[in-house]
């Protein structure tokens, strides 16, 4: 006998019409999925596509939970004006109840159903995920309904994305403790630790999107791989004042080990033979290990005017320094670059990237402003960027990007 959903029916008002809408709770959805899993001997063969089609055909919605539902209010602490950002974050994370193995499996299954429902909604509107990302402009302060109206996202697609986003957020928030457990292995100072925490939060969303519950693994086992990868990538790319190529940073460990083994002042040939690296890579690695110093560093302690900048001689007039840069501003450079475009191309780039405006705008906002489709705006934008991608313009703006 086929089991039916236990449904909660609520009344919604949409465009002046009173509609009766079915909302499926997490518990009821878990029960249906559990029945499918029990009927299948191998969890890898479980398909939730039919269940998602049934929900979509019935016009039912999934329950959307708020973050307060997995927070322990009894452990809430009074805000402190002296606590650092990291301390406040740790206090918030301590209030979040971690997932049990069963809860984690149920949440991952619900996320898969929500993804299938979103895919169905996009297909019904002849849209792709790229169209959704281009048109999306969610602002938490404005709420989902107002954001959907401003972004021109169809109501059904907006609702399905809201359901999936709520589930992804729950998975990430209830595993934030993993970031705090692993970040200390990589952080060298407090400022760097905060950057790594941000990178870890992004990595958790990627882990939530790629997690496969059918394998029977714990989410934390899968997520730690993404966290370690994100931390290492950040340190390789942003951990130094002057960026060193990743392959040289990796070679540096082998070179240091070989230098300690060979004794004081080993030759490049000896290090290359010991590590199996080429001599050119060893030379580049040794050069990359040189320390960097601030130009404001005092050469004589306690005396002003004796800093490193004053000790550096000026280049000759025909040297690499170009005095014309002193009279050139980034605004002048942008104005000259945009002068190569026609009026419509200038308008699209100005709106998209917030040039001489308060903020940047989405493709949907630009499309409404000039009365064309999203695809047409994207074509105009790409054509304008291609016109600006010239060697002379790259040289003109290079001083402002370094």
mmCIF file of C-alpha atoms in Angstrom:
data_model
loop_
_atom_site.group_PDB
_atom_site.id
_atom_site.type_symbol
_atom_site.label_atom_id
_atom_site.label_comp_id
_atom_site.label_asym_id
_atom_site.label_seq_id
_atom_site.Cartn_x
_atom_site.Cartn_y
_atom_site.Cartn_z
ATOM 1 C CA UNK A 1 0.000 0.000 0.000
ATOM 2 C CA UNK A 2 1.446 3.337 -1.052
ATOM 3 C CA UNK A 3 2.241 5.728 1.755
ATOM 4 C CA UNK A 4 0.943 9.294 1.476
ATOM 5 C CA UNK A 5 2.567 12.500 2.657
ATOM 6 C CA UNK A 6 1.547 13.969 5.986
ATOM 7 C CA UNK A 7 0.965 17.493 4.802
ATOM 8 C CA UNK A 8 0.648 20.871 6.426
ATOM 9 C CA UNK A 9 -1.653 23.128 4.439
ATOM 10 C CA UNK A 10 -1.189 26.875 4.723
ATOM 11 C CA UNK A 11 -2.902 29.766 2.969
ATOM 12 C CA UNK A 12 -0.705 32.070 0.905
ATOM 13 C CA UNK A 13 -1.508 35.301 -0.886
ATOM 14 C CA UNK A 14 0.130 35.687 -4.279
ATOM 15 C CA UNK A 15 -0.739 38.530 -6.670
ATOM 16 C CA UNK A 16 -4.005 39.127 -4.886
ATOM 17 C CA UNK A 17 -5.237 35.540 -5.100
ATOM 18 C CA UNK A 18 -5.690 33.330 -2.059
ATOM 19 C CA UNK A 19 -4.148 29.918 -2.725
ATOM 20 C CA UNK A 20 -3.949 26.791 -0.635
ATOM 21 C CA UNK A 21 -0.382 25.528 -0.640
ATOM 22 C CA UNK A 22 0.944 22.170 0.606
ATOM 23 C CA UNK A 23 4.167 22.244 2.635
ATOM 24 C CA UNK A 24 5.971 18.952 3.353
ATOM 25 C CA UNK A 25 7.827 18.861 6.653
ATOM 26 C CA UNK A 26 11.345 17.465 6.953
ATOM 27 C CA UNK A 27 10.101 14.558 9.050
ATOM 28 C CA UNK A 28 7.505 13.514 6.480
ATOM 29 C CA UNK A 29 10.023 13.764 3.642
ATOM 30 C CA UNK A 30 12.535 11.694 5.617
ATOM 31 C CA UNK A 31 9.893 9.002 6.161
ATOM 32 C CA UNK A 32 9.219 8.720 2.427
ATOM 33 C CA UNK A 33 12.925 8.556 1.590
ATOM 34 C CA UNK A 34 13.496 5.970 4.318
ATOM 35 C CA UNK A 35 10.827 3.734 2.753
ATOM 36 C CA UNK A 36 12.631 3.925 -0.604
ATOM 37 C CA UNK A 37 15.982 3.096 1.001
ATOM 38 C CA UNK A 38 14.557 0.122 2.892
ATOM 39 C CA UNK A 39 13.041 -1.277 -0.304
ATOM 40 C CA UNK A 40 16.446 -1.193 -2.023
ATOM 41 C CA UNK A 41 19.122 -3.654 -0.944
ATOM 42 C CA UNK A 42 21.973 -1.440 -2.191
ATOM 43 C CA UNK A 43 21.930 2.215 -1.122
ATOM 44 C CA UNK A 44 23.815 3.113 -4.298
ATOM 45 C CA UNK A 45 20.781 2.103 -6.366
ATOM 46 C CA UNK A 46 18.332 4.393 -4.547
ATOM 47 C CA UNK A 47 16.781 6.930 -6.923
ATOM 48 C CA UNK A 48 14.944 9.961 -5.589
ATOM 49 C CA UNK A 49 13.989 11.295 -9.026
ATOM 50 C CA UNK A 50 10.507 9.737 -8.974
ATOM 51 C CA UNK A 51 9.838 11.153 -5.519
ATOM 52 C CA UNK A 52 10.928 14.609 -6.683
ATOM 53 C CA UNK A 53 8.664 14.385 -9.737
ATOM 54 C CA UNK A 54 5.742 13.416 -7.504
ATOM 55 C CA UNK A 55 6.346 16.413 -5.244
ATOM 56 C CA UNK A 56 6.705 18.743 -8.223
ATOM 57 C CA UNK A 57 3.565 17.443 -9.920
ATOM 58 C CA UNK A 58 1.577 17.987 -6.714
ATOM 59 C CA UNK A 59 2.847 21.573 -6.476
ATOM 60 C CA UNK A 60 4.041 20.886 -2.937
ATOM 61 C CA UNK A 61 6.749 22.869 -1.185
ATOM 62 C CA UNK A 62 9.489 21.740 1.174
ATOM 63 C CA UNK A 63 9.683 23.093 4.690
ATOM 64 C CA UNK A 64 12.230 25.909 5.106
ATOM 65 C CA UNK A 65 13.837 26.030 8.535
ATOM 66 C CA UNK A 66 15.475 29.031 10.168
ATOM 67 C CA UNK A 67 18.922 29.032 11.735
ATOM 68 C CA UNK A 68 17.444 29.393 15.236
ATOM 69 C CA UNK A 69 16.095 25.847 14.986
ATOM 70 C CA UNK A 70 19.560 24.286 15.326
ATOM 71 C CA UNK A 71 20.960 26.735 17.871
ATOM 72 C CA UNK A 72 21.015 26.186 21.619
ATOM 73 C CA UNK A 73 19.470 29.317 23.118
ATOM 74 C CA UNK A 74 20.411 28.243 26.637
ATOM 75 C CA UNK A 75 24.097 28.667 25.768
ATOM 76 C CA UNK A 76 23.641 32.151 24.343
ATOM 77 C CA UNK A 77 26.105 34.586 25.911
ATOM 78 C CA UNK A 78 25.796 38.293 26.374
ATOM 79 C CA UNK A 79 27.662 40.231 23.650
ATOM 80 C CA UNK A 80 31.059 41.541 24.707
ATOM 81 C CA UNK A 81 32.533 44.769 23.401
ATOM 82 C CA UNK A 82 36.066 43.512 24.034
ATOM 83 C CA UNK A 83 35.787 40.098 22.369
ATOM 84 C CA UNK A 84 37.591 39.710 19.047
ATOM 85 C CA UNK A 85 35.806 38.699 15.857
ATOM 86 C CA UNK A 86 37.167 35.172 16.177
ATOM 87 C CA UNK A 87 36.065 34.881 19.812
ATOM 88 C CA UNK A 88 32.548 35.993 18.887
ATOM 89 C CA UNK A 89 32.510 33.453 16.059
ATOM 90 C CA UNK A 90 33.608 30.665 18.394
ATOM 91 C CA UNK A 91 30.827 31.593 20.824
ATOM 92 C CA UNK A 92 28.267 31.406 18.007
ATOM 93 C CA UNK A 93 29.613 28.070 16.766
ATOM 94 C CA UNK A 94 29.478 26.644 20.299
ATOM 95 C CA UNK A 95 25.726 27.321 20.311
ATOM 96 C CA UNK A 96 25.122 25.316 17.121
ATOM 97 C CA UNK A 97 24.060 21.717 17.691
ATOM 98 C CA UNK A 98 26.182 19.346 15.557
ATOM 99 C CA UNK A 99 24.503 16.740 13.397
ATOM 100 C CA UNK A 100 24.268 13.119 14.425
ATOM 101 C CA UNK A 101 25.021 10.510 11.759
ATOM 102 C CA UNK A 102 21.304 9.870 11.185
ATOM 103 C CA UNK A 103 20.489 13.591 11.004
ATOM 104 C CA UNK A 104 23.357 14.120 8.579
ATOM 105 C CA UNK A 105 22.122 11.358 6.272
ATOM 106 C CA UNK A 106 18.584 12.749 6.349
ATOM 107 C CA UNK A 107 19.778 16.276 5.572
ATOM 108 C CA UNK A 108 21.931 15.086 2.658
ATOM 109 C CA UNK A 109 18.978 13.159 1.193
ATOM 110 C CA UNK A 110 16.707 16.199 1.488
ATOM 111 C CA UNK A 111 19.353 18.271 -0.303
ATOM 112 C CA UNK A 112 19.319 15.825 -3.213
ATOM 113 C CA UNK A 113 15.526 16.054 -3.476
ATOM 114 C CA UNK A 114 15.757 19.861 -3.375
ATOM 115 C CA UNK A 115 18.345 19.846 -6.191
ATOM 116 C CA UNK A 116 16.087 17.665 -8.317
ATOM 117 C CA UNK A 117 13.132 19.983 -7.664
ATOM 118 C CA UNK A 118 15.231 23.017 -8.630
ATOM 119 C CA UNK A 119 16.326 21.279 -11.845
ATOM 120 C CA UNK A 120 12.671 20.531 -12.659
ATOM 121 C CA UNK A 121 11.700 24.163 -12.050
ATOM 122 C CA UNK A 122 14.512 25.425 -14.286
ATOM 123 C CA UNK A 123 13.493 23.014 -17.058
ATOM 124 C CA UNK A 124 9.875 24.129 -16.833
ATOM 125 C CA UNK A 125 10.976 27.754 -17.318
ATOM 126 C CA UNK A 126 13.534 26.886 -20.043
ATOM 127 C CA UNK A 127 16.359 28.221 -17.865
ATOM 128 C CA UNK A 128 19.789 26.901 -16.911
ATOM 129 C CA UNK A 129 21.822 27.184 -13.721
ATOM 130 C CA UNK A 130 23.957 29.800 -15.484
ATOM 131 C CA UNK A 131 20.839 31.907 -16.157
ATOM 132 C CA UNK A 132 19.873 31.640 -12.483
ATOM 133 C CA UNK A 133 23.334 32.705 -11.302
ATOM 134 C CA UNK A 134 23.410 35.626 -13.731
ATOM 135 C CA UNK A 135 19.975 36.916 -12.700
ATOM 136 C CA UNK A 136 20.303 36.235 -8.979
ATOM 137 C CA UNK A 137 20.682 39.240 -6.652
ATOM 138 C CA UNK A 138 19.603 38.005 -3.215
ATOM 139 C CA UNK A 139 20.047 40.560 -0.435
ATOM 140 C CA UNK A 140 19.418 39.101 3.065
ATOM 141 C CA UNK A 141 18.049 42.380 4.421
ATOM 142 C CA UNK A 142 15.338 42.496 1.747
ATOM 143 C CA UNK A 143 14.188 38.907 2.127
ATOM 144 C CA UNK A 144 13.520 36.234 -0.480
ATOM 145 C CA UNK A 145 10.245 37.571 -1.888
ATOM 146 C CA UNK A 146 11.530 41.083 -2.592
ATOM 147 C CA UNK A 147 14.805 39.749 -3.970
ATOM 148 C CA UNK A 148 12.945 37.464 -6.393
ATOM 149 C CA UNK A 149 10.861 40.363 -7.670
ATOM 150 C CA UNK A 150 13.920 42.548 -8.195
ATOM 151 C CA UNK A 151 15.878 39.766 -9.932
ATOM 152 C CA UNK A 152 13.078 38.770 -12.326
ATOM 153 C CA UNK A 153 13.424 35.146 -11.229
ATOM 154 C CA UNK A 154 10.238 33.082 -11.797
ATOM 155 C CA UNK A 155 8.449 32.463 -8.462
ATOM 156 C CA UNK A 156 8.702 28.667 -8.718
ATOM 157 C CA UNK A 157 12.458 28.793 -9.399
ATOM 158 C CA UNK A 158 12.906 31.259 -6.554
ATOM 159 C CA UNK A 159 11.044 28.989 -4.146
ATOM 160 C CA UNK A 160 13.036 25.886 -5.152
ATOM 161 C CA UNK A 161 16.316 27.766 -4.819
ATOM 162 C CA UNK A 162 15.214 29.032 -1.414
ATOM 163 C CA UNK A 163 14.505 25.448 -0.288
ATOM 164 C CA UNK A 164 17.903 24.188 -1.486
ATOM 165 C CA UNK A 165 19.782 27.170 -0.075
ATOM 166 C CA UNK A 166 18.203 26.675 3.355
ATOM 167 C CA UNK A 167 19.305 23.023 3.433
ATOM 168 C CA UNK A 168 22.846 23.845 2.243
ATOM 169 C CA UNK A 169 23.107 26.557 4.880
ATOM 170 C CA UNK A 170 22.055 24.144 7.611
ATOM 171 C CA UNK A 171 24.664 21.588 6.511
ATOM 172 C CA UNK A 172 27.399 24.247 6.472
ATOM 173 C CA UNK A 173 26.475 25.978 9.733
ATOM 174 C CA UNK A 174 26.204 22.726 11.670
ATOM 175 C CA UNK A 175 29.716 21.798 10.523
ATOM 176 C CA UNK A 176 31.436 25.148 11.094
ATOM 177 C CA UNK A 177 33.260 23.621 14.044
ATOM 178 C CA UNK A 178 35.385 21.685 11.535
ATOM 179 C CA UNK A 179 36.959 24.948 10.376
ATOM 180 C CA UNK A 180 37.937 25.973 13.892
ATOM 181 C CA UNK A 181 39.384 22.512 14.582
ATOM 182 C CA UNK A 182 41.617 22.543 11.495
ATOM 183 C CA UNK A 183 42.551 26.199 10.975
ATOM 184 C CA UNK A 184 45.227 26.309 13.700
ATOM 185 C CA UNK A 185 47.413 23.907 11.713
ATOM 186 C CA UNK A 186 47.788 26.504 8.953
ATOM 187 C CA UNK A 187 47.370 29.970 10.523
ATOM 188 C CA UNK A 188 50.509 31.920 11.424
ATOM 189 C CA UNK A 189 48.835 35.017 12.871
ATOM 190 C CA UNK A 190 45.398 36.294 13.900
ATOM 191 C CA UNK A 191 44.734 38.217 10.675
ATOM 192 C CA UNK A 192 45.624 35.214 8.546
ATOM 193 C CA UNK A 193 43.412 32.985 10.704
ATOM 194 C CA UNK A 194 40.330 35.099 9.891
ATOM 195 C CA UNK A 195 41.083 34.879 6.167
ATOM 196 C CA UNK A 196 41.447 31.117 6.440
ATOM 197 C CA UNK A 197 38.129 30.867 8.294
ATOM 198 C CA UNK A 198 36.445 32.652 5.389
ATOM 199 C CA UNK A 199 38.091 30.322 2.880
ATOM 200 C CA UNK A 200 36.983 27.374 4.997
ATOM 201 C CA UNK A 201 33.365 28.552 4.953
ATOM 202 C CA UNK A 202 33.411 28.660 1.147
ATOM 203 C CA UNK A 203 35.009 25.211 1.067
ATOM 204 C CA UNK A 204 32.213 23.810 3.253
ATOM 205 C CA UNK A 205 29.618 24.931 0.704
ATOM 206 C CA UNK A 206 31.587 23.140 -2.013
ATOM 207 C CA UNK A 207 31.772 20.052 0.163
ATOM 208 C CA UNK A 208 28.014 20.210 0.804
ATOM 209 C CA UNK A 209 27.374 20.343 -2.957
ATOM 210 C CA UNK A 210 29.637 17.378 -3.675
ATOM 211 C CA UNK A 211 28.783 15.145 -0.709
ATOM 212 C CA UNK A 212 27.388 11.741 -1.733
ATOM 213 C CA UNK A 213 25.351 10.200 1.080
ATOM 214 C CA UNK A 214 25.069 6.835 -0.692
ATOM 215 C CA UNK A 215 28.718 6.038 0.047
ATOM 216 C CA UNK A 216 27.937 5.856 3.763
ATOM 217 C CA UNK A 217 30.752 8.236 4.765
ATOM 218 C CA UNK A 218 30.473 10.941 7.388
ATOM 219 C CA UNK A 219 30.292 14.458 6.002
ATOM 220 C CA UNK A 220 33.234 15.593 8.123
ATOM 221 C CA UNK A 221 35.445 12.912 6.555
ATOM 222 C CA UNK A 222 34.672 14.353 3.128
ATOM 223 C CA UNK A 223 34.694 18.024 4.171
ATOM 224 C CA UNK A 224 38.135 17.965 5.824
ATOM 225 C CA UNK A 225 39.668 17.210 2.419
ATOM 226 C CA UNK A 226 38.067 20.365 0.988
ATOM 227 C CA UNK A 227 39.141 22.425 4.002
ATOM 228 C CA UNK A 228 42.771 21.335 3.766
ATOM 229 C CA UNK A 229 42.765 22.024 0.039
ATOM 230 C CA UNK A 230 41.280 25.515 0.560
ATOM 231 C CA UNK A 231 43.741 26.383 3.333
ATOM 232 C CA UNK A 232 46.769 25.276 1.301
ATOM 233 C CA UNK A 233 45.553 27.078 -1.815
ATOM 234 C CA UNK A 234 45.095 30.314 0.148
ATOM 235 C CA UNK A 235 48.560 30.116 1.697
ATOM 236 C CA UNK A 236 50.185 29.297 -1.633
ATOM 237 C CA UNK A 237 48.534 32.274 -3.346
ATOM 238 C CA UNK A 238 48.220 34.891 -0.594
ATOM 239 C CA UNK A 239 50.493 33.773 2.237
ATOM 240 C CA UNK A 240 53.439 35.940 1.165
ATOM 241 C CA UNK A 241 53.881 39.648 0.527
ATOM 242 C CA UNK A 242 55.291 38.791 -2.905
ATOM 243 C CA UNK A 243 53.594 35.806 -4.480
ATOM 244 C CA UNK A 244 55.854 32.866 -5.248
ATOM 245 C CA UNK A 245 54.684 30.283 -7.827
ATOM 246 C CA UNK A 246 53.151 27.221 -6.237
ATOM 247 C CA UNK A 247 55.663 24.804 -7.763
ATOM 248 C CA UNK A 248 58.523 26.772 -6.154
ATOM 249 C CA UNK A 249 56.782 26.769 -2.770
ATOM 250 C CA UNK A 250 56.412 22.998 -2.974
ATOM 251 C CA UNK A 251 60.035 22.601 -4.103
ATOM 252 C CA UNK A 252 61.154 24.819 -1.214
ATOM 253 C CA UNK A 253 60.404 22.079 1.325
ATOM 254 C CA UNK A 254 62.633 19.592 -0.497
ATOM 255 C CA UNK A 255 65.414 22.164 -0.943
ATOM 256 C CA UNK A 256 65.389 23.092 2.758
ATOM 257 C CA UNK A 257 65.482 19.431 3.763
ATOM 258 C CA UNK A 258 68.414 18.760 1.443
ATOM 259 C CA UNK A 259 70.302 21.844 2.662
ATOM 260 C CA UNK A 260 69.981 20.695 6.280
ATOM 261 C CA UNK A 261 71.170 17.226 5.314
ATOM 262 C CA UNK A 262 74.178 18.403 3.253
ATOM 263 C CA UNK A 263 75.498 20.864 5.818
ATOM 264 C CA UNK A 264 76.435 24.575 5.578
ATOM 265 C CA UNK A 265 76.568 26.310 2.184
ATOM 266 C CA UNK A 266 75.749 23.355 -0.080
ATOM 267 C CA UNK A 267 76.159 23.921 -3.804
ATOM 268 C CA UNK A 268 73.268 24.095 -6.235
ATOM 269 C CA UNK A 269 74.542 20.937 -7.943
ATOM 270 C CA UNK A 270 74.557 19.005 -4.665
ATOM 271 C CA UNK A 271 71.024 20.121 -3.750
ATOM 272 C CA UNK A 272 69.746 19.260 -7.227
ATOM 273 C CA UNK A 273 71.284 15.793 -7.041
ATOM 274 C CA UNK A 274 69.898 15.201 -3.533
ATOM 275 C CA UNK A 275 66.352 16.339 -4.347
ATOM 276 C CA UNK A 276 66.070 15.146 -7.932
ATOM 277 C CA UNK A 277 65.137 18.669 -9.053
ATOM 278 C CA UNK A 278 66.742 20.526 -11.933
ATOM 279 C CA UNK A 279 69.432 23.117 -11.178
ATOM 280 C CA UNK A 280 67.261 25.926 -12.567
ATOM 281 C CA UNK A 281 64.405 25.026 -10.201
ATOM 282 C CA UNK A 282 66.806 24.886 -7.237
ATOM 283 C CA UNK A 283 68.247 28.308 -8.135
ATOM 284 C CA UNK A 284 64.765 29.823 -8.496
ATOM 285 C CA UNK A 285 63.712 28.284 -5.175
ATOM 286 C CA UNK A 286 66.722 29.726 -3.335
ATOM 287 C CA UNK A 287 66.034 33.168 -4.797
ATOM 288 C CA UNK A 288 62.363 32.928 -3.810
ATOM 289 C CA UNK A 289 63.351 32.232 -0.188
ATOM 290 C CA UNK A 290 64.891 35.667 0.229
ATOM 291 C CA UNK A 291 63.040 37.733 2.856
ATOM 292 C CA UNK A 292 61.099 40.903 2.043
ATOM 293 C CA UNK A 293 61.510 44.182 3.897
ATOM 294 C CA UNK A 294 59.277 47.216 4.222
ATOM 295 C CA UNK A 295 60.515 50.447 2.617
ATOM 296 C CA UNK A 296 59.634 52.152 5.912
ATOM 297 C CA UNK A 297 62.008 49.909 7.850
ATOM 298 C CA UNK A 298 64.425 52.030 9.905
ATOM 299 C CA UNK A 299 68.102 51.483 9.130
ATOM 300 C CA UNK A 300 69.118 53.161 12.400
ATOM 301 C CA UNK A 301 66.867 52.508 15.364
ATOM 302 C CA UNK A 302 65.220 55.589 16.837
ATOM 303 C CA UNK A 303 66.240 58.020 14.088
ATOM 304 C CA UNK A 304 63.760 59.455 11.618
ATOM 305 C CA UNK A 305 64.683 59.890 7.986
ATOM 306 C CA UNK A 306 66.995 56.880 7.973
ATOM 307 C CA UNK A 307 64.638 54.342 6.449
ATOM 308 C CA UNK A 308 65.175 51.895 3.614
ATOM 309 C CA UNK A 309 63.323 54.039 1.072
ATOM 310 C CA UNK A 310 65.810 56.906 1.479
ATOM 311 C CA UNK A 311 68.730 54.540 0.958
ATOM 312 C CA UNK A 312 67.525 53.376 -2.460
ATOM 313 C CA UNK A 313 68.987 55.393 -5.336
ATOM 314 C CA UNK A 314 66.881 56.785 -8.162
ATOM 315 C CA UNK A 315 66.995 55.249 -11.602
ATOM 316 C CA UNK A 316 68.415 57.199 -14.506
ATOM 317 C CA UNK A 317 66.009 59.212 -16.645
ATOM 318 C CA UNK A 318 66.033 56.520 -19.294
ATOM 319 C CA UNK A 319 65.469 53.785 -16.677
ATOM 320 C CA UNK A 320 62.309 51.737 -16.059
ATOM 321 C CA UNK A 321 60.595 54.422 -13.954
ATOM 322 C CA UNK A 322 58.111 56.453 -15.991
ATOM 323 C CA UNK A 323 57.401 59.906 -14.517
ATOM 324 C CA UNK A 324 54.294 60.246 -16.684
ATOM 325 C CA UNK A 325 52.552 57.869 -14.266
ATOM 326 C CA UNK A 326 52.598 60.615 -11.650
ATOM 327 C CA UNK A 327 50.114 62.642 -13.706
ATOM 328 C CA UNK A 328 47.925 59.677 -14.635
ATOM 329 C CA UNK A 329 44.971 58.514 -12.534
ATOM 330 C CA UNK A 330 42.980 55.318 -12.753
ATOM 331 C CA UNK A 331 39.890 57.379 -13.604
ATOM 332 C CA UNK A 332 41.676 58.941 -16.579
ATOM 333 C CA UNK A 333 42.788 55.522 -17.745
ATOM 334 C CA UNK A 334 39.264 54.096 -17.508
ATOM 335 C CA UNK A 335 37.799 57.115 -19.253
ATOM 336 C CA UNK A 336 40.236 56.733 -22.119
ATOM 337 C CA UNK A 337 39.546 53.011 -22.371
ATOM 338 C CA UNK A 338 35.757 53.427 -22.395
ATOM 339 C CA UNK A 339 36.146 56.045 -25.131
ATOM 340 C CA UNK A 340 36.904 53.189 -27.528
ATOM 341 C CA UNK A 341 33.412 51.749 -27.053
ATOM 342 C CA UNK A 342 30.090 52.833 -28.483
ATOM 343 C CA UNK A 343 27.441 54.401 -26.264
ATOM 344 C CA UNK A 344 25.517 51.183 -25.541
ATOM 345 C CA UNK A 345 28.671 49.226 -24.679
ATOM 346 C CA UNK A 346 29.830 51.982 -22.314
ATOM 347 C CA UNK A 347 26.427 52.037 -20.613
ATOM 348 C CA UNK A 348 26.353 48.244 -20.126
ATOM 349 C CA UNK A 349 29.863 48.102 -18.633
ATOM 350 C CA UNK A 350 29.186 51.112 -16.411
ATOM 351 C CA UNK A 351 26.071 49.480 -14.956
ATOM 352 C CA UNK A 352 27.529 45.976 -14.683
ATOM 353 C CA UNK A 353 30.718 47.030 -12.879
ATOM 354 C CA UNK A 354 29.470 50.119 -11.027
ATOM 355 C CA UNK A 355 31.651 52.635 -12.893
ATOM 356 C CA UNK A 356 30.729 56.134 -11.670
ATOM 357 C CA UNK A 357 27.735 54.552 -9.916
ATOM 358 C CA UNK A 358 26.899 53.606 -6.350
ATOM 359 C CA UNK A 359 26.954 49.849 -7.032
ATOM 360 C CA UNK A 360 27.216 47.250 -9.755
ATOM 361 C CA UNK A 361 24.065 45.807 -11.334
ATOM 362 C CA UNK A 362 22.977 42.335 -12.386
ATOM 363 C CA UNK A 363 22.361 41.261 -15.966
ATOM 364 C CA UNK A 364 18.625 41.306 -15.259
ATOM 365 C CA UNK A 365 18.744 44.918 -14.043
ATOM 366 C CA UNK A 366 20.709 46.034 -17.102
ATOM 367 C CA UNK A 367 18.341 44.128 -19.402
ATOM 368 C CA UNK A 368 15.324 45.894 -17.891
ATOM 369 C CA UNK A 369 17.029 49.274 -18.201
ATOM 370 C CA UNK A 370 17.805 49.015 -21.912
ATOM 371 C CA UNK A 371 14.884 46.753 -22.847
ATOM 372 C CA UNK A 372 16.689 43.689 -24.189
ATOM 373 C CA UNK A 373 17.099 40.051 -23.133
ATOM 374 C CA UNK A 374 19.635 38.698 -20.638
ATOM 375 C CA UNK A 375 21.517 36.936 -23.430
ATOM 376 C CA UNK A 376 21.759 40.160 -25.450
ATOM 377 C CA UNK A 377 23.218 42.022 -22.451
ATOM 378 C CA UNK A 378 25.755 39.231 -21.970
ATOM 379 C CA UNK A 379 26.759 39.472 -25.651
ATOM 380 C CA UNK A 380 27.206 43.250 -25.450
ATOM 381 C CA UNK A 381 29.277 42.890 -22.285
ATOM 382 C CA UNK A 382 31.560 40.217 -23.780
ATOM 383 C CA UNK A 383 32.039 42.228 -26.998
ATOM 384 C CA UNK A 384 32.960 45.355 -25.029
ATOM 385 C CA UNK A 385 35.441 43.476 -22.835
ATOM 386 C CA UNK A 386 37.028 41.931 -25.941
ATOM 387 C CA UNK A 387 37.534 45.420 -27.412
ATOM 388 C CA UNK A 388 39.309 46.533 -24.226
ATOM 389 C CA UNK A 389 41.571 43.480 -24.045
ATOM 390 C CA UNK A 390 44.567 45.001 -25.865
ATOM 391 C CA UNK A 391 48.274 45.108 -24.907
ATOM 392 C CA UNK A 392 48.353 48.913 -24.736
ATOM 393 C CA UNK A 393 45.412 49.086 -22.326
ATOM 394 C CA UNK A 394 46.855 46.307 -20.168
ATOM 395 C CA UNK A 395 50.093 48.277 -19.853
ATOM 396 C CA UNK A 396 48.140 51.441 -19.011
ATOM 397 C CA UNK A 397 46.267 49.900 -16.074
ATOM 398 C CA UNK A 398 49.037 47.565 -14.865
ATOM 399 C CA UNK A 399 50.483 50.102 -12.346
ATOM 400 C CA UNK A 400 47.117 50.336 -10.611
ATOM 401 C CA UNK A 401 46.687 46.543 -10.320
ATOM 402 C CA UNK A 402 50.077 45.719 -8.800
#
